[in-house]
Amino acid sequence: KLLDACDYFLPNREELAGLTGEADTEAGLTQLPEGLQTVVKLGDAGAGLLEAGHITHVPAPKGAVADTV
């Protein structure tokens, strides 16, 4: 598996759902290989971090978006 060679995995929620088959982000995170440090990008909802089997939600900072490219 390609993910076994990764130190960090940074998908957005749609990519995670496509990879795991789970529409729920937390359920998708639990389907990933153990030990894989993962940050799921959730747009204006922030991010979800999976590290050592624990899921942490980090809210996005408030502010005006200037450029997303």
GROMACS .gro file of N, CA and C in nm:
model
  207
    1LYS      N    1   0.082  -0.119   0.000
    1LYS     CA    2   0.000   0.000   0.000
    1LYS      C    3   0.086   0.125   0.000
    2LEU      N    4   0.040   0.223  -0.074
    2LEU     CA    5   0.111   0.350  -0.080
    2LEU      C    6   0.109   0.422   0.055
    3LEU      N    7  -0.004   0.414   0.126
    3LEU     CA    8  -0.013   0.483   0.255
    3LEU      C    9   0.086   0.429   0.357
    4ASP      N   10   0.126   0.304   0.344
    4ASP     CA   11   0.224   0.247   0.437
    4ASP      C   12   0.359   0.316   0.426
    5ALA      N   13   0.385   0.381   0.313
    5ALA     CA   14   0.512   0.449   0.291
    5ALA      C   15   0.506   0.597   0.332
    6CYS      N   16   0.389   0.644   0.376
    6CYS     CA   17   0.371   0.785   0.411
    6CYS      C   18   0.399   0.811   0.558
    7ASP      N   19   0.460   0.926   0.585
    7ASP     CA   20   0.473   0.973   0.723
    7ASP      C   21   0.350   1.053   0.762
    8TYR      N   22   0.300   1.133   0.668
    8TYR     CA   23   0.183   1.218   0.691
    8TYR      C   24   0.090   1.205   0.571
    9PHE      N   25  -0.040   1.210   0.596
    9PHE     CA   26  -0.141   1.201   0.492
    9PHE      C   27  -0.235   1.319   0.510
   10LEU      N   28  -0.256   1.400   0.403
   10LEU     CA   29  -0.331   1.525   0.413
   10LEU      C   30  -0.445   1.532   0.312
   11PRO      N   31  -0.544   1.444   0.322
   11PRO     CA   32  -0.656   1.448   0.227
   11PRO      C   33  -0.761   1.551   0.268
   12ASN      N   34  -0.847   1.588   0.173
   12ASN     CA   35  -0.967   1.661   0.213
   12ASN      C   36  -1.075   1.557   0.241
   13ARG      N   37  -1.191   1.600   0.287
   13ARG     CA   38  -1.293   1.502   0.329
   13ARG      C   39  -1.343   1.418   0.213
   14GLU      N   40  -1.350   1.474   0.090
   14GLU     CA   41  -1.395   1.397  -0.025
   14GLU      C   42  -1.293   1.290  -0.063
   15GLU      N   43  -1.166   1.324  -0.057
   15GLU     CA   44  -1.060   1.227  -0.087
   15GLU      C   45  -1.060   1.114   0.016
   16LEU      N   46  -1.079   1.149   0.143
   16LEU     CA   47  -1.084   1.048   0.248
   16LEU      C   48  -1.202   0.954   0.226
   17ALA      N   49  -1.319   1.010   0.193
   17ALA     CA   50  -1.437   0.928   0.168
   17ALA      C   51  -1.417   0.836   0.049
   18GLY      N   52  -1.354   0.887  -0.057
   18GLY     CA   53  -1.327   0.803  -0.174
   18GLY      C   54  -1.232   0.690  -0.144
   19LEU      N   55  -1.135   0.714  -0.059
   19LEU     CA   56  -1.037   0.612  -0.024
   19LEU      C   57  -1.093   0.507   0.070
   20THR      N   58  -1.173   0.550   0.167
   20THR     CA   59  -1.219   0.458   0.272
   20THR      C   60  -1.359   0.405   0.249
   21GLY      N   61  -1.439   0.474   0.164
   21GLY     CA   62  -1.578   0.434   0.146
   21GLY      C   63  -1.669   0.481   0.258
   22GLU      N   64  -1.617   0.565   0.347
   22GLU     CA   65  -1.693   0.617   0.461
   22GLU      C   66  -1.730   0.763   0.436
   23ALA      N   67  -1.859   0.795   0.439
   23ALA     CA   68  -1.903   0.933   0.422
   23ALA      C   69  -1.873   1.016   0.546
   24ASP      N   70  -1.874   0.953   0.663
   24ASP     CA   71  -1.845   1.021   0.789
   24ASP      C   72  -1.693   1.033   0.806
   25THR      N   73  -1.645   1.156   0.829
   25THR     CA   74  -1.501   1.180   0.838
   25THR      C   75  -1.436   1.101   0.951
   26GLU      N   76  -1.496   1.102   1.070
   26GLU     CA   77  -1.436   1.028   1.182
   26GLU      C   78  -1.432   0.878   1.153
   27ALA      N   79  -1.537   0.825   1.093
   27ALA     CA   80  -1.538   0.683   1.057
   27ALA      C   81  -1.430   0.653   0.954
   28GLY      N   82  -1.412   0.746   0.859
   28GLY     CA   83  -1.307   0.728   0.759
   28GLY      C   84  -1.169   0.729   0.820
   29LEU      N   85  -1.147   0.817   0.916
   29LEU     CA   86  -1.017   0.823   0.983
   29LEU      C   87  -0.984   0.691   1.052
   30THR      N   88  -1.084   0.626   1.108
   30THR     CA   89  -1.058   0.500   1.179
   30THR      C   90  -1.025   0.385   1.084
   31GLN      N   91  -1.049   0.404   0.954
   31GLN     CA   92  -1.020   0.300   0.855
   31GLN      C   93  -0.875   0.305   0.805
   32LEU      N   94  -0.802   0.408   0.842
   32LEU     CA   95  -0.666   0.425   0.793
   32LEU      C   96  -0.568   0.338   0.872
   33PRO      N   97  -0.452   0.308   0.812
   33PRO     CA   98  -0.354   0.225   0.882
   33PRO      C   99  -0.313   0.286   1.017
   34GLU      N  100  -0.299   0.202   1.115
   34GLU     CA  101  -0.259   0.247   1.248
   34GLU      C  102  -0.120   0.308   1.241
   35GLY      N  103  -0.103   0.420   1.307
   35GLY     CA  104   0.027   0.488   1.309
   35GLY      C  105   0.043   0.594   1.201
   36LEU      N  106  -0.049   0.598   1.105
   36LEU     CA  107  -0.041   0.699   0.999
   36LEU      C  108  -0.093   0.832   1.054
   37GLN      N  109  -0.009   0.933   1.058
   37GLN     CA  110  -0.052   1.064   1.106
   37GLN      C  111  -0.127   1.133   0.993
   38THR      N  112  -0.253   1.168   1.019
   38THR     CA  113  -0.341   1.219   0.914
   38THR      C  114  -0.407   1.349   0.956
   39VAL      N  115  -0.410   1.445   0.864
   39VAL     CA  116  -0.486   1.569   0.883
   39VAL      C  117  -0.586   1.577   0.769
   40VAL      N  118  -0.715   1.577   0.802
   40VAL     CA  119  -0.820   1.589   0.702
   40VAL      C  120  -0.862   1.735   0.695
   41LYS      N  121  -0.850   1.792   0.575
   41LYS     CA  122  -0.887   1.932   0.554
   41LYS      C  123  -1.039   1.941   0.539
   42LEU      N  124  -1.102   2.026   0.622
   42LEU     CA  125  -1.247   2.038   0.626
   42LEU      C  126  -1.297   2.175   0.582
   43GLY      N  127  -1.218   2.245   0.503
   43GLY     CA  128  -1.259   2.377   0.454
   43GLY      C  129  -1.280   2.474   0.569
   44ASP      N  130  -1.393   2.547   0.564
   44ASP     CA  131  -1.418   2.647   0.668
   44ASP      C  132  -1.450   2.586   0.804
   45ALA      N  133  -1.462   2.453   0.811
   45ALA     CA  134  -1.484   2.386   0.939
   45ALA      C  135  -1.352   2.352   1.008
   46GLY      N  136  -1.239   2.380   0.942
   46GLY     CA  137  -1.109   2.354   1.004
   46GLY      C  138  -1.045   2.227   0.954
   47ALA      N  139  -1.000   2.144   1.048
   47ALA     CA  140  -0.931   2.020   1.013
   47ALA      C  141  -0.951   1.918   1.123
   48GLY      N  142  -0.936   1.793   1.086
   48GLY     CA  143  -0.940   1.684   1.183
   48GLY      C  144  -0.805   1.615   1.181
   49LEU      N  145  -0.747   1.593   1.296
   49LEU     CA  146  -0.616   1.533   1.309
   49LEU      C  147  -0.629   1.396   1.372
   50LEU      N  148  -0.573   1.295   1.307
   50LEU     CA  149  -0.565   1.161   1.364
   50LEU      C  150  -0.419   1.133   1.395
   51GLU      N  151  -0.390   1.111   1.522
   51GLU     CA  152  -0.253   1.083   1.564
   51GLU      C  153  -0.258   0.988   1.681
   52ALA      N  154  -0.188   0.878   1.667
   52ALA     CA  155  -0.182   0.776   1.772
   52ALA      C  156  -0.321   0.728   1.813
   53GLY      N  157  -0.411   0.714   1.713
   53GLY     CA  158  -0.544   0.662   1.739
   53GLY      C  159  -0.642   0.760   1.800
   54HIS      N  160  -0.601   0.885   1.816
   54HIS     CA  161  -0.686   0.987   1.876
   54HIS      C  162  -0.723   1.091   1.771
   55ILE      N  163  -0.852   1.131   1.764
   55ILE     CA  164  -0.898   1.230   1.668
   55ILE      C  165  -0.919   1.364   1.741
   56THR      N  166  -0.859   1.469   1.686
   56THR     CA  167  -0.872   1.603   1.741
   56THR      C  168  -0.926   1.695   1.632
   57HIS      N  169  -1.028   1.777   1.663
   57HIS     CA  170  -1.079   1.876   1.568
   57HIS      C  171  -1.013   2.009   1.597
   58VAL      N  172  -0.963   2.072   1.491
   58VAL     CA  173  -0.901   2.203   1.502
   58VAL      C  174  -0.983   2.300   1.418
   59PRO      N  175  -1.051   2.397   1.481
   59PRO     CA  176  -1.135   2.491   1.405
   59PRO      C  177  -1.050   2.581   1.315
   60ALA      N  178  -1.110   2.624   1.205
   60ALA     CA  179  -1.042   2.717   1.115
   60ALA      C  180  -1.040   2.856   1.177
   61PRO      N  181  -0.932   2.931   1.156
   61PRO     CA  182  -0.930   3.068   1.207
   61PRO      C  183  -1.031   3.153   1.128
   62LYS      N  184  -1.088   3.250   1.195
   62LYS     CA  185  -1.182   3.342   1.131
   62LYS      C  186  -1.105   3.450   1.056
   63GLY      N  187  -1.155   3.485   0.939
   63GLY     CA  188  -1.091   3.592   0.862
   63GLY      C  189  -1.143   3.591   0.720
   64ALA      N  190  -1.111   3.694   0.647
   64ALA     CA  191  -1.150   3.705   0.508
   64ALA      C  192  -1.054   3.625   0.421
   65VAL      N  193  -1.110   3.552   0.324
   65VAL     CA  194  -1.029   3.474   0.232
   65VAL      C  195  -0.983   3.566   0.119
   66ALA      N  196  -0.852   3.573   0.097
   66ALA     CA  197  -0.798   3.658  -0.007
   66ALA      C  198  -0.770   3.579  -0.135
   67ASP      N  199  -0.715   3.458  -0.121
   67ASP     CA  200  -0.678   3.378  -0.236
   67ASP      C  201  -0.664   3.233  -0.191
   68THR      N  202  -0.724   3.140  -0.263
   68THR     CA  203  -0.716   2.999  -0.223
   68THR      C  204  -0.629   2.916  -0.317
   69VAL      N  205  -0.561   2.982  -0.410
   69VAL     CA  206  -0.478   2.908  -0.506
   69VAL      C  207  -0.340   2.893  -0.452
   0.00000   0.00000   0.00000
